PDB file of C-alpha atoms and ligand atoms in Angstrom:
ATOM      1  CA  MET X  64      -4.375 -13.273 -46.773  1.00  0.00           C
ATOM      2  CA  ASN X  65      -7.930 -12.138 -46.099  1.00  0.00           C
ATOM      3  CA  ARG X  66      -8.533 -10.475 -42.806  1.00  0.00           C
ATOM      4  CA  PRO X  67     -11.501 -11.828 -40.823  1.00  0.00           C
ATOM      5  CA  LYS X  68     -14.625  -9.692 -40.879  1.00  0.00           C
ATOM      6  CA  ALA X  69     -16.119  -8.231 -37.741  1.00  0.00           C
ATOM      7  CA  ASP X  70     -19.012 -10.683 -37.744  1.00  0.00           C
ATOM      8  CA  ALA X  71     -16.596 -13.598 -37.966  1.00  0.00           C
ATOM      9  CA  ILE X  72     -14.706 -12.293 -34.975  1.00  0.00           C
ATOM     10  CA  ILE X  73     -17.689 -11.707 -32.722  1.00  0.00           C
ATOM     11  CA  ARG X  74     -19.611 -14.850 -31.923  1.00  0.00           C
ATOM     12  CA  PRO X  75     -23.048 -14.394 -33.525  1.00  0.00           C
ATOM     13  CA  ASP X  76     -25.032 -16.117 -30.775  1.00  0.00           C
ATOM     14  CA  PHE X  77     -23.405 -14.123 -28.002  1.00  0.00           C
ATOM     15  CA  LYS X  78     -25.793 -11.915 -26.067  1.00  0.00           C
ATOM     16  CA  PHE X  79     -24.545  -9.105 -23.884  1.00  0.00           C
ATOM     17  CA  GLU X  80     -27.321  -9.714 -21.368  1.00  0.00           C
ATOM     18  CA  ASP X  81     -26.342 -13.387 -20.964  1.00  0.00           C
ATOM     19  CA  MET X  82     -22.856 -12.559 -19.760  1.00  0.00           C
ATOM     20  CA  GLY X  83     -23.837 -12.581 -16.118  1.00  0.00           C
ATOM     21  CA  ILE X  84     -21.645  -9.606 -15.252  1.00  0.00           C
ATOM     22  CA  GLY X  85     -23.171  -7.011 -12.979  1.00  0.00           C
ATOM     23  CA  GLY X  86     -22.139  -3.381 -12.630  1.00  0.00           C
ATOM     24  CA  LEU X  87     -19.103  -3.362 -14.906  1.00  0.00           C
ATOM     25  CA  ASP X  88     -20.566  -2.157 -18.224  1.00  0.00           C
ATOM     26  CA  LYS X  89     -18.059   0.665 -18.682  1.00  0.00           C
ATOM     27  CA  GLU X  90     -15.071  -1.529 -17.876  1.00  0.00           C
ATOM     28  CA  PHE X  91     -16.284  -4.390 -20.047  1.00  0.00           C
ATOM     29  CA  THR X  92     -16.893  -2.068 -23.011  1.00  0.00           C
ATOM     30  CA  SER X  93     -13.483  -0.459 -22.793  1.00  0.00           C
ATOM     31  CA  ILE X  94     -11.689  -3.816 -22.504  1.00  0.00           C
ATOM     32  CA  PHE X  95     -13.758  -5.297 -25.308  1.00  0.00           C
ATOM     33  CA  ARG X  96     -13.123  -2.331 -27.636  1.00  0.00           C
ATOM     34  CA  ARG X  97      -9.362  -2.589 -27.242  1.00  0.00           C
ATOM     35  CA  ALA X  98      -9.346  -6.354 -27.662  1.00  0.00           C
ATOM     36  CA  PHE X  99     -11.660  -6.172 -30.661  1.00  0.00           C
ATOM     37  CA  ALA X 100      -9.692  -3.364 -32.368  1.00  0.00           C
ATOM     38  CA  SER X 101      -6.568  -5.469 -32.069  1.00  0.00           C
ATOM     39  CA  ARG X 102      -8.254  -8.304 -33.912  1.00  0.00           C
ATOM     40  CA  ILE X 103      -9.974  -6.374 -36.657  1.00  0.00           C
ATOM     41  CA  PHE X 104      -7.391  -3.789 -37.742  1.00  0.00           C
ATOM     42  CA  PRO X 105      -4.060  -4.806 -39.228  1.00  0.00           C
ATOM     43  CA  PRO X 106      -1.175  -4.012 -36.878  1.00  0.00           C
ATOM     44  CA  ALA X 107       0.302  -1.648 -39.512  1.00  0.00           C
ATOM     45  CA  LEU X 108      -2.923   0.402 -39.694  1.00  0.00           C
ATOM     46  CA  ILE X 109      -3.206   0.479 -35.948  1.00  0.00           C
ATOM     47  CA  GLU X 110       0.309   1.877 -35.806  1.00  0.00           C
ATOM     48  CA  LYS X 111      -0.480   4.435 -38.514  1.00  0.00           C
ATOM     49  CA  LEU X 112      -3.569   5.594 -36.650  1.00  0.00           C
ATOM     50  CA  GLY X 113      -1.527   5.903 -33.520  1.00  0.00           C
ATOM     51  CA  ILE X 114      -3.625   3.309 -31.688  1.00  0.00           C
ATOM     52  CA  GLN X 115      -1.669   0.669 -29.869  1.00  0.00           C
ATOM     53  CA  HIS X 116      -1.955  -2.896 -30.967  1.00  0.00           C
ATOM     54  CA  VAL X 117      -2.902  -4.491 -27.693  1.00  0.00           C
ATOM     55  CA  LYS X 118      -1.114  -7.674 -26.703  1.00  0.00           C
ATOM     56  CA  GLY X 119      -1.511  -7.411 -22.986  1.00  0.00           C
ATOM     57  CA  MET X 120      -4.099  -6.124 -20.530  1.00  0.00           C
ATOM     58  CA  LEU X 121      -3.934  -5.827 -16.814  1.00  0.00           C
ATOM     59  CA  LEU X 122      -7.115  -6.077 -14.779  1.00  0.00           C
ATOM     60  CA  TYR X 123      -6.510  -4.972 -11.235  1.00  0.00           C
ATOM     61  CA  GLY X 124      -8.622  -4.471  -8.169  1.00  0.00           C
ATOM     62  CA  PRO X 125      -9.889  -6.191  -5.029  1.00  0.00           C
ATOM     63  CA  PRO X 126     -10.446  -9.960  -4.948  1.00  0.00           C
ATOM     64  CA  GLY X 127     -13.725 -11.406  -6.165  1.00  0.00           C
ATOM     65  CA  THR X 128     -14.777  -8.423  -8.261  1.00  0.00           C
ATOM     66  CA  GLY X 129     -15.180 -10.299 -11.551  1.00  0.00           C
ATOM     67  CA  LYS X 130     -11.783  -9.950 -13.245  1.00  0.00           C
ATOM     68  CA  THR X 131     -11.651 -13.600 -14.322  1.00  0.00           C
ATOM     69  CA  LEU X 132     -15.308 -13.477 -15.319  1.00  0.00           C
ATOM     70  CA  ILE X 133     -14.704 -10.495 -17.621  1.00  0.00           C
ATOM     71  CA  ALA X 134     -11.639 -12.117 -19.215  1.00  0.00           C
ATOM     72  CA  ARG X 135     -13.570 -15.298 -19.928  1.00  0.00           C
ATOM     73  CA  GLN X 136     -16.525 -13.424 -21.385  1.00  0.00           C
ATOM     74  CA  ILE X 137     -14.294 -11.301 -23.633  1.00  0.00           C
ATOM     75  CA  GLY X 138     -12.850 -14.573 -24.880  1.00  0.00           C
ATOM     76  CA  LYS X 139     -16.297 -16.036 -25.541  1.00  0.00           C
ATOM     77  CA  MET X 140     -17.483 -12.908 -27.299  1.00  0.00           C
ATOM     78  CA  LEU X 141     -14.434 -12.888 -29.560  1.00  0.00           C
ATOM     79  CA  ASN X 142     -14.722 -16.578 -30.349  1.00  0.00           C
ATOM     80  CA  ALA X 143     -11.424 -17.314 -28.657  1.00  0.00           C
ATOM     81  CA  ARG X 144     -10.039 -20.728 -27.799  1.00  0.00           C
ATOM     82  CA  GLU X 145     -10.635 -21.848 -24.215  1.00  0.00           C
ATOM     83  CA  PRO X 146      -8.230 -19.582 -22.305  1.00  0.00           C
ATOM     84  CA  LYS X 147      -5.099 -20.973 -20.703  1.00  0.00           C
ATOM     85  CA  ILE X 148      -5.260 -19.907 -17.090  1.00  0.00           C
ATOM     86  CA  VAL X 149      -1.952 -19.849 -15.268  1.00  0.00           C
ATOM     87  CA  ASN X 150      -2.061 -19.434 -11.523  1.00  0.00           C
ATOM     88  CA  GLY X 151       0.911 -17.424 -10.286  1.00  0.00           C
ATOM     89  CA  PRO X 152       1.886 -19.345  -7.128  1.00  0.00           C
ATOM     90  CA  ASP X 153       1.343 -22.740  -8.825  1.00  0.00           C
ATOM     91  CA  MET X 154       3.546 -21.664 -11.656  1.00  0.00           C
ATOM     92  CA  LEU X 155       6.357 -20.654  -9.364  1.00  0.00           C
ATOM     93  CA  SER X 156       6.465 -23.974  -7.536  1.00  0.00           C
ATOM     94  CA  LYS X 157       6.009 -25.979 -10.709  1.00  0.00           C
ATOM     95  CA  TYR X 158       8.684 -24.155 -12.618  1.00  0.00           C
ATOM     96  CA  VAL X 159      11.459 -24.098 -10.059  1.00  0.00           C
ATOM     97  CA  GLY X 160      14.505 -25.694 -11.637  1.00  0.00           C
ATOM     98  CA  GLU X 161      12.850 -26.046 -15.018  1.00  0.00           C
ATOM     99  CA  SER X 162      14.064 -24.521 -18.220  1.00  0.00           C
ATOM    100  CA  GLU X 163      13.158 -21.244 -19.846  1.00  0.00           C
ATOM    101  CA  GLY X 164      10.849 -23.128 -22.157  1.00  0.00           C
ATOM    102  CA  ASN X 165       7.868 -23.069 -19.811  1.00  0.00           C
ATOM    103  CA  ILE X 166       6.563 -19.628 -20.632  1.00  0.00           C
ATOM    104  CA  ARG X 167       7.464 -20.190 -24.253  1.00  0.00           C
ATOM    105  CA  LYS X 168       5.191 -23.253 -24.287  1.00  0.00           C
ATOM    106  CA  LEU X 169       2.217 -21.149 -23.269  1.00  0.00           C
ATOM    107  CA  PHE X 170       2.587 -19.089 -26.421  1.00  0.00           C
ATOM    108  CA  GLN X 171       3.456 -21.995 -28.695  1.00  0.00           C
ATOM    109  CA  ASP X 172      -0.025 -23.047 -29.882  1.00  0.00           C
ATOM    110  CA  ALA X 173      -0.959 -19.504 -30.844  1.00  0.00           C
ATOM    111  CA  GLU X 174       2.305 -18.986 -32.685  1.00  0.00           C
ATOM    112  CA  ASP X 175       1.958 -22.294 -34.544  1.00  0.00           C
ATOM    113  CA  GLU X 176      -1.583 -21.485 -35.616  1.00  0.00           C
ATOM    114  CA  TYR X 177      -0.533 -18.012 -36.739  1.00  0.00           C
ATOM    115  CA  LYS X 178       2.180 -19.530 -38.905  1.00  0.00           C
ATOM    116  CA  LYS X 179      -0.419 -21.724 -40.606  1.00  0.00           C
ATOM    117  CA  LYS X 180      -3.411 -19.434 -40.848  1.00  0.00           C
ATOM    118  CA  GLY X 181      -2.006 -15.945 -40.414  1.00  0.00           C
ATOM    119  CA  GLU X 182      -4.555 -13.328 -39.433  1.00  0.00           C
ATOM    120  CA  GLU X 183      -7.389 -15.786 -39.844  1.00  0.00           C
ATOM    121  CA  SER X 184      -6.285 -17.834 -36.878  1.00  0.00           C
ATOM    122  CA  SER X 185      -8.467 -17.823 -33.803  1.00  0.00           C
ATOM    123  CA  LEU X 186      -7.754 -15.731 -30.758  1.00  0.00           C
ATOM    124  CA  HIS X 187      -5.712 -17.370 -27.987  1.00  0.00           C
ATOM    125  CA  ILE X 188      -6.044 -15.902 -24.525  1.00  0.00           C
ATOM    126  CA  ILE X 189      -3.492 -16.518 -21.805  1.00  0.00           C
ATOM    127  CA  ILE X 190      -4.626 -15.456 -18.351  1.00  0.00           C
ATOM    128  CA  PHE X 191      -2.090 -14.959 -15.571  1.00  0.00           C
ATOM    129  CA  ASP X 192      -3.964 -15.010 -12.288  1.00  0.00           C
ATOM    130  CA  GLU X 193      -2.244 -13.436  -9.248  1.00  0.00           C
ATOM    131  CA  LEU X 194       0.354 -11.897 -11.551  1.00  0.00           C
ATOM    132  CA  ASP X 195       2.003 -10.086  -8.631  1.00  0.00           C
ATOM    133  CA  SER X 196       2.972 -13.323  -6.906  1.00  0.00           C
ATOM    134  CA  VAL X 197       5.374 -14.241  -9.713  1.00  0.00           C
ATOM    135  CA  PHE X 198       6.127 -11.184 -11.779  1.00  0.00           C
ATOM    136  CA  LYS X 199       7.171  -8.900  -8.975  1.00  0.00           C
ATOM    137  CA  GLN X 200       9.890  -6.256  -9.188  1.00  0.00           C
ATOM    138  CA  ARG X 201      13.078  -7.949 -10.238  1.00  0.00           C
ATOM    139  CA  GLY X 202      15.782  -8.018  -7.632  1.00  0.00           C
ATOM    140  CA  SER X 203      13.247  -8.014  -4.774  1.00  0.00           C
ATOM    141  CA  LYS X 204      14.539 -10.094  -1.891  1.00  0.00           C
ATOM    142  CA  SER X 205      11.437 -12.242  -1.380  1.00  0.00           C
ATOM    143  CA  ASP X 206      12.584 -14.951  -3.766  1.00  0.00           C
ATOM    144  CA  GLY X 207      16.071 -16.139  -2.972  1.00  0.00           C
ATOM    145  CA  THR X 208      16.252 -18.513  -5.927  1.00  0.00           C
ATOM    146  CA  GLY X 209      16.180 -15.967  -8.740  1.00  0.00           C
ATOM    147  CA  VAL X 210      13.477 -18.068 -10.440  1.00  0.00           C
ATOM    148  CA  ALA X 211      10.998 -15.203 -10.267  1.00  0.00           C
ATOM    149  CA  ASP X 212      13.459 -12.815 -11.961  1.00  0.00           C
ATOM    150  CA  ASN X 213      13.961 -15.333 -14.749  1.00  0.00           C
ATOM    151  CA  LEU X 214      10.234 -15.660 -15.219  1.00  0.00           C
ATOM    152  CA  VAL X 215       9.835 -11.876 -15.557  1.00  0.00           C
ATOM    153  CA  ASN X 216      12.595 -11.878 -18.165  1.00  0.00           C
ATOM    154  CA  GLN X 217      11.013 -14.759 -20.038  1.00  0.00           C
ATOM    155  CA  LEU X 218       7.621 -13.130 -20.120  1.00  0.00           C
ATOM    156  CA  LEU X 219       9.115  -9.810 -21.270  1.00  0.00           C
ATOM    157  CA  ALA X 220      10.967 -11.562 -24.064  1.00  0.00           C
ATOM    158  CA  LYS X 221       7.852 -13.436 -25.103  1.00  0.00           C
ATOM    159  CA  MET X 222       5.574 -10.402 -25.107  1.00  0.00           C
ATOM    160  CA  ASP X 223       8.113  -8.355 -27.051  1.00  0.00           C
ATOM    161  CA  GLY X 224       8.416 -11.197 -29.520  1.00  0.00           C
ATOM    162  CA  VAL X 225       4.725 -11.455 -30.427  1.00  0.00           C
ATOM    163  CA  GLU X 226       4.706  -8.085 -32.189  1.00  0.00           C
ATOM    164  CA  GLN X 227       3.488  -9.391 -35.528  1.00  0.00           C
ATOM    165  CA  LEU X 228       0.829 -11.671 -34.085  1.00  0.00           C
ATOM    166  CA  ASN X 229      -2.670 -10.452 -33.476  1.00  0.00           C
ATOM    167  CA  ASN X 230      -4.008 -13.792 -32.283  1.00  0.00           C
ATOM    168  CA  ILE X 231      -2.670 -13.602 -28.744  1.00  0.00           C
ATOM    169  CA  LEU X 232      -4.072 -11.624 -25.895  1.00  0.00           C
ATOM    170  CA  VAL X 233      -2.321 -11.908 -22.564  1.00  0.00           C
ATOM    171  CA  ILE X 234      -4.464 -10.871 -19.604  1.00  0.00           C
ATOM    172  CA  GLY X 235      -2.863 -10.372 -16.220  1.00  0.00           C
ATOM    173  CA  MET X 236      -4.864 -10.114 -13.020  1.00  0.00           C
ATOM    174  CA  THR X 237      -3.777  -8.753  -9.722  1.00  0.00           C
ATOM    175  CA  ASN X 238      -4.943  -7.327  -6.428  1.00  0.00           C
ATOM    176  CA  ARG X 239      -1.553  -5.613  -6.038  1.00  0.00           C
ATOM    177  CA  LYS X 240      -0.559  -3.710  -9.156  1.00  0.00           C
ATOM    178  CA  ASP X 241       2.100  -1.867  -7.128  1.00  0.00           C
ATOM    179  CA  LEU X 242       4.145  -5.075  -6.713  1.00  0.00           C
ATOM    180  CA  ILE X 243       4.450  -5.875 -10.411  1.00  0.00           C
ATOM    181  CA  ASP X 244       7.735  -5.298 -12.217  1.00  0.00           C
ATOM    182  CA  ASN X 245       7.505  -1.883 -13.914  1.00  0.00           C
ATOM    183  CA  ALA X 246       8.875  -3.173 -17.187  1.00  0.00           C
ATOM    184  CA  LEU X 247       5.765  -5.314 -17.602  1.00  0.00           C
ATOM    185  CA  LEU X 248       3.539  -2.263 -17.424  1.00  0.00           C
ATOM    186  CA  ARG X 249       5.171  -0.425 -20.336  1.00  0.00           C
ATOM    187  CA  PRO X 250       3.725  -0.084 -23.857  1.00  0.00           C
ATOM    188  CA  GLY X 251       3.770  -3.334 -25.762  1.00  0.00           C
ATOM    189  CA  ARG X 252       3.302  -5.375 -22.610  1.00  0.00           C
ATOM    190  CA  PHE X 253       0.381  -5.068 -20.155  1.00  0.00           C
ATOM    191  CA  GLU X 254      -0.302  -1.650 -21.595  1.00  0.00           C
ATOM    192  CA  VAL X 255      -4.059  -1.476 -21.161  1.00  0.00           C
ATOM    193  CA  GLN X 256      -4.738  -1.308 -17.462  1.00  0.00           C
ATOM    194  CA  VAL X 257      -8.274  -1.341 -16.202  1.00  0.00           C
ATOM    195  CA  GLU X 258      -9.314  -1.071 -12.603  1.00  0.00           C
ATOM    196  CA  ILE X 259     -12.109  -3.412 -11.584  1.00  0.00           C
ATOM    197  CA  HIS X 260     -13.624  -1.899  -8.492  1.00  0.00           C
ATOM    198  CA  LEU X 261     -16.055  -3.072  -5.863  1.00  0.00           C
ATOM    199  CA  PRO X 262     -19.603  -2.723  -7.155  1.00  0.00           C
ATOM    200  CA  ASP X 263     -21.587   0.404  -6.255  1.00  0.00           C
ATOM    201  CA  GLU X 264     -25.225   0.147  -5.220  1.00  0.00           C
ATOM    202  CA  PRO X 265     -26.703  -0.139  -8.753  1.00  0.00           C
ATOM    203  CA  GLY X 266     -23.944  -2.665  -9.566  1.00  0.00           C
ATOM    204  CA  ARG X 267     -24.781  -4.715  -6.478  1.00  0.00           C
ATOM    205  CA  LEU X 268     -28.439  -4.679  -7.452  1.00  0.00           C
ATOM    206  CA  GLN X 269     -27.529  -6.002 -10.903  1.00  0.00           C
ATOM    207  CA  ILE X 270     -25.408  -8.759  -9.356  1.00  0.00           C
ATOM    208  CA  LEU X 271     -28.214  -9.686  -6.938  1.00  0.00           C
ATOM    209  CA  GLU X 272     -30.635  -9.817  -9.861  1.00  0.00           C
ATOM    210  CA  ILE X 273     -28.291 -11.979 -11.924  1.00  0.00           C
ATOM    211  CA  LYS X 274     -27.509 -14.372  -9.105  1.00  0.00           C
ATOM    212  CA  THR X 275     -31.163 -14.815  -8.041  1.00  0.00           C
ATOM    213  CA  LYS X 276     -32.576 -14.960 -11.574  1.00  0.00           C
ATOM    214  CA  LYS X 277     -33.103 -18.734 -11.627  1.00  0.00           C
ATOM    215  CA  MET X 278     -34.726 -18.655  -8.203  1.00  0.00           C
ATOM    216  CA  ARG X 279     -36.956 -15.810  -9.262  1.00  0.00           C
ATOM    217  CA  ASP X 280     -37.883 -17.537 -12.530  1.00  0.00           C
ATOM    218  CA  ASN X 281     -38.747 -20.698 -10.615  1.00  0.00           C
ATOM    219  CA  LYS X 282     -40.729 -18.740  -8.064  1.00  0.00           C
ATOM    220  CA  GLY X 283     -38.317 -19.842  -5.350  1.00  0.00           C
ATOM    221  CA  LEU X 284     -37.939 -16.258  -4.296  1.00  0.00           C
ATOM    222  CA  GLY X 285     -41.056 -14.265  -3.585  1.00  0.00           C
ATOM    223  CA  GLN X 286     -41.848 -11.014  -5.347  1.00  0.00           C
ATOM    224  CA  ASP X 287     -41.665  -9.349  -1.960  1.00  0.00           C
ATOM    225  CA  VAL X 288     -37.955 -10.014  -1.471  1.00  0.00           C
ATOM    226  CA  ASP X 289     -36.549  -6.544  -1.615  1.00  0.00           C
ATOM    227  CA  LEU X 290     -33.390  -6.723  -3.734  1.00  0.00           C
ATOM    228  CA  PRO X 291     -32.867  -2.912  -3.827  1.00  0.00           C
ATOM    229  CA  GLN X 292     -32.868  -2.969  -0.036  1.00  0.00           C
ATOM    230  CA  LEU X 293     -30.308  -5.803  -0.051  1.00  0.00           C
ATOM    231  CA  ALA X 294     -28.176  -3.804  -2.491  1.00  0.00           C
ATOM    232  CA  LYS X 295     -28.144  -0.966   0.044  1.00  0.00           C
ATOM    233  CA  LEU X 296     -27.189  -3.294   2.892  1.00  0.00           C
ATOM    234  CA  THR X 297     -24.312  -4.963   1.088  1.00  0.00           C
ATOM    235  CA  LYS X 298     -22.070  -1.899   0.857  1.00  0.00           C
ATOM    236  CA  ASN X 299     -18.411  -2.889   0.261  1.00  0.00           C
ATOM    237  CA  PHE X 300     -19.346  -6.433  -0.748  1.00  0.00           C
ATOM    238  CA  SER X 301     -17.591  -7.842  -3.792  1.00  0.00           C
ATOM    239  CA  GLY X 302     -19.520  -9.803  -6.417  1.00  0.00           C
ATOM    240  CA  ALA X 303     -18.052 -13.019  -5.000  1.00  0.00           C
ATOM    241  CA  GLU X 304     -19.236 -12.089  -1.502  1.00  0.00           C
ATOM    242  CA  ILE X 305     -22.728 -11.350  -2.768  1.00  0.00           C
ATOM    243  CA  GLU X 306     -22.735 -14.717  -4.500  1.00  0.00           C
ATOM    244  CA  GLY X 307     -21.554 -16.398  -1.282  1.00  0.00           C
ATOM    245  CA  LEU X 308     -24.197 -14.598   0.721  1.00  0.00           C
ATOM    246  CA  ILE X 309     -26.968 -15.810  -1.541  1.00  0.00           C
ATOM    247  CA  LYS X 310     -25.691 -19.383  -1.451  1.00  0.00           C
ATOM    248  CA  SER X 311     -25.435 -19.411   2.346  1.00  0.00           C
ATOM    249  CA  ALA X 312     -28.824 -17.813   2.788  1.00  0.00           C
ATOM    250  CA  THR X 313     -30.414 -20.305   0.433  1.00  0.00           C
ATOM    251  CA  SER X 314     -28.970 -23.369   2.117  1.00  0.00           C
ATOM    252  CA  PHE X 315     -29.700 -21.957   5.556  1.00  0.00           C
ATOM    253  CA  ALA X 316     -33.333 -21.404   4.669  1.00  0.00           C
ATOM    254  CA  LEU X 317     -33.657 -24.787   2.974  1.00  0.00           C
ATOM    255  CA  ASN X 318     -32.045 -26.554   5.911  1.00  0.00           C
ATOM    256  CA  LYS X 319     -34.388 -24.956   8.355  1.00  0.00           C
ATOM    257  CA  HIS X 320     -37.379 -26.131   6.374  1.00  0.00           C
ATOM    258  CA  ILE X 321     -36.026 -29.648   6.033  1.00  0.00           C
ATOM    259  CA  LYS X 322     -35.491 -29.808   9.793  1.00  0.00           C
ATOM    260  CA  ILE X 323     -38.954 -28.636  10.753  1.00  0.00           C
ATOM    261  CA  GLY X 324     -40.446 -30.728   7.971  1.00  0.00           C
ATOM    262  CA  THR X 325     -42.575 -28.099   6.330  1.00  0.00           C
ATOM    263  CA  ILE X 326     -43.042 -27.574   2.690  1.00  0.00           C
ATOM    264  CA  GLY X 327     -43.848 -24.107   1.608  1.00  0.00           C
ATOM    265  CA  SER X 328     -42.473 -20.823   0.552  1.00  0.00           C
ATOM    266  CA  ILE X 329     -39.003 -20.092   1.833  1.00  0.00           C
ATOM    267  CA  LYS X 330     -39.134 -16.506   0.739  1.00  0.00           C
ATOM    268  CA  SER X 331     -39.361 -14.846   4.121  1.00  0.00           C
ATOM    269  CA  ASP X 332     -36.622 -17.040   5.574  1.00  0.00           C
ATOM    270  CA  PHE X 333     -34.488 -16.316   2.603  1.00  0.00           C
ATOM    271  CA  GLU X 334     -34.938 -12.605   2.881  1.00  0.00           C
ATOM    272  CA  ASN X 335     -34.425 -12.538   6.631  1.00  0.00           C
ATOM    273  CA  THR X 336     -31.311 -14.670   6.399  1.00  0.00           C
ATOM    274  CA  ILE X 337     -29.803 -12.423   3.793  1.00  0.00           C
ATOM    275  CA  LEU X 338     -30.675  -9.385   5.846  1.00  0.00           C
ATOM    276  CA  ASP X 339     -29.195 -10.945   8.988  1.00  0.00           C
ATOM    277  CA  MET X 340     -26.069 -12.028   7.194  1.00  0.00           C
ATOM    278  CA  SER X 341     -25.512  -8.808   5.360  1.00  0.00           C
ATOM    279  CA  CYS X 342     -25.942  -6.810   8.553  1.00  0.00           C
ATOM    280  CA  PHE X 343     -23.453  -9.141  10.155  1.00  0.00           C
ATOM    281  CA  LEU X 344     -20.915  -8.832   7.334  1.00  0.00           C
ATOM    282  CA  SER X 345     -21.351  -5.050   7.124  1.00  0.00           C
ATOM    283  CA  ALA X 346     -20.645  -4.845  10.815  1.00  0.00           C
ATOM    284  CA  LEU X 347     -17.409  -6.763  10.288  1.00  0.00           C
ATOM    285  CA  ASP X 348     -16.266  -4.368   7.622  1.00  0.00           C
TER     286      ASP X 348
HETATM  287  P1  ATP Y 561      -9.563 -12.799  -7.647  1.00  0.00           P
HETATM  288  O1  ATP Y 561      -8.886 -11.467  -7.686  1.00  0.00           O
HETATM  289  O2  ATP Y 561      -9.740 -13.301  -6.251  1.00  0.00           O
HETATM  290  O3  ATP Y 561      -8.967 -13.826  -8.572  1.00  0.00           O
HETATM  291  P2  ATP Y 561     -11.685 -12.068  -9.489  1.00  0.00           P
HETATM  292  O4  ATP Y 561     -11.788 -10.592  -9.479  1.00  0.00           O
HETATM  293  O5  ATP Y 561     -11.014 -12.715 -10.651  1.00  0.00           O
HETATM  294  O6  ATP Y 561     -11.104 -12.591  -8.122  1.00  0.00           O
HETATM  295  P3  ATP Y 561     -13.914 -13.717 -10.221  1.00  0.00           P
HETATM  296  O7  ATP Y 561     -13.170 -15.005 -10.065  1.00  0.00           O
HETATM  297  O8  ATP Y 561     -14.163 -13.244 -11.601  1.00  0.00           O
HETATM  298  O9  ATP Y 561     -13.189 -12.604  -9.369  1.00  0.00           O
HETATM  299  O10 ATP Y 561     -15.301 -13.801  -9.469  1.00  0.00           O
HETATM  300  C1  ATP Y 561     -15.527 -14.696  -8.379  1.00  0.00           C
HETATM  301  C2  ATP Y 561     -17.005 -15.072  -8.357  1.00  0.00           C
HETATM  302  O11 ATP Y 561     -17.798 -13.929  -8.057  1.00  0.00           O
HETATM  303  C3  ATP Y 561     -17.476 -15.620  -9.677  1.00  0.00           C
HETATM  304  O12 ATP Y 561     -18.215 -16.765  -9.412  1.00  0.00           O
HETATM  305  C4  ATP Y 561     -18.362 -14.554 -10.246  1.00  0.00           C
HETATM  306  O13 ATP Y 561     -19.495 -15.157 -10.809  1.00  0.00           O
HETATM  307  C5  ATP Y 561     -18.767 -13.680  -9.058  1.00  0.00           C
HETATM  308  N1  ATP Y 561     -18.685 -12.235  -9.413  1.00  0.00           N
HETATM  309  C6  ATP Y 561     -17.729 -11.375  -9.051  1.00  0.00           C
HETATM  310  N2  ATP Y 561     -17.944 -10.142  -9.548  1.00  0.00           N
HETATM  311  C7  ATP Y 561     -19.083 -10.242 -10.274  1.00  0.00           C
HETATM  312  C8  ATP Y 561     -19.830  -9.313 -11.049  1.00  0.00           C
HETATM  313  N3  ATP Y 561     -19.457  -8.029 -11.185  1.00  0.00           N
HETATM  314  N4  ATP Y 561     -20.936  -9.758 -11.663  1.00  0.00           N
HETATM  315  C9  ATP Y 561     -21.349 -11.045 -11.526  1.00  0.00           C
HETATM  316  N5  ATP Y 561     -20.681 -11.968 -10.804  1.00  0.00           N
HETATM  317  C10 ATP Y 561     -19.569 -11.579 -10.179  1.00  0.00           C
END
């Protein structure tokens, strides 16, 4: 069986600058390297070189910092199938009383394709969002039904079973790494763990630039809007909060102009609204 070449694994039309991720270059590169190495090198060579063949990654950090965004972009870059995203709390309610087969089903398509195409099969990504809400320490009292313990056991069995497959990458996300069952954090499971932190000032500037790019291209935002100043003012904001701030400021400014019936540049309103709102949110912090 021929192993896919690097250029068949990385999507040729994918541009790093189009990813729309701000301030997480180091994290993205390290996650991408591990995911890519797992695809390109045969598991036996990886073992020989002493590198781990990565099946699982854990992205942890505060809410709204871009964990899902990174996982999706890694998938796009590596030409993966559309990821299966499993939301922790939904899964728990949906799976109560159901058989062990539910987690198995998530892995089924990838396993079937691997049987047919071997190492040439495409990458399948399974994303577990809010991992801590389901896969918490076994035996913890919060779930009286024992369903959660069963789910941890099922996932452990599944991840241990995919040893020979290099077409599955399981990505777990959490805001509370400390709650997750320790066994899931051991080698062979969610072994690569990357912290996704709140953006620093240069990161916030990048996010502001990304999120206002269309407006700037369409001259909806004047040249005089001071994004570096906004980056300073939005200390402790997550990427999602910066996005929310821009959306609110935009609709606020647009609304105001609709009400007073003027047509013209909204740039000063936009800037003032953002400044007002970011001062307000900083004060709440
Ligand atoms: P949660 O832990 O709550 O699930 P998350 O870390 O997975 O959140 P995302 O869902 O990836 O966060 O991001 C939420 C929104 O914020 C997305 O629309 C995304 O575009 C934006 N966002 C967050 N961080 C960044 C970033 N670093 N660069 C660009 N956009 C970002």
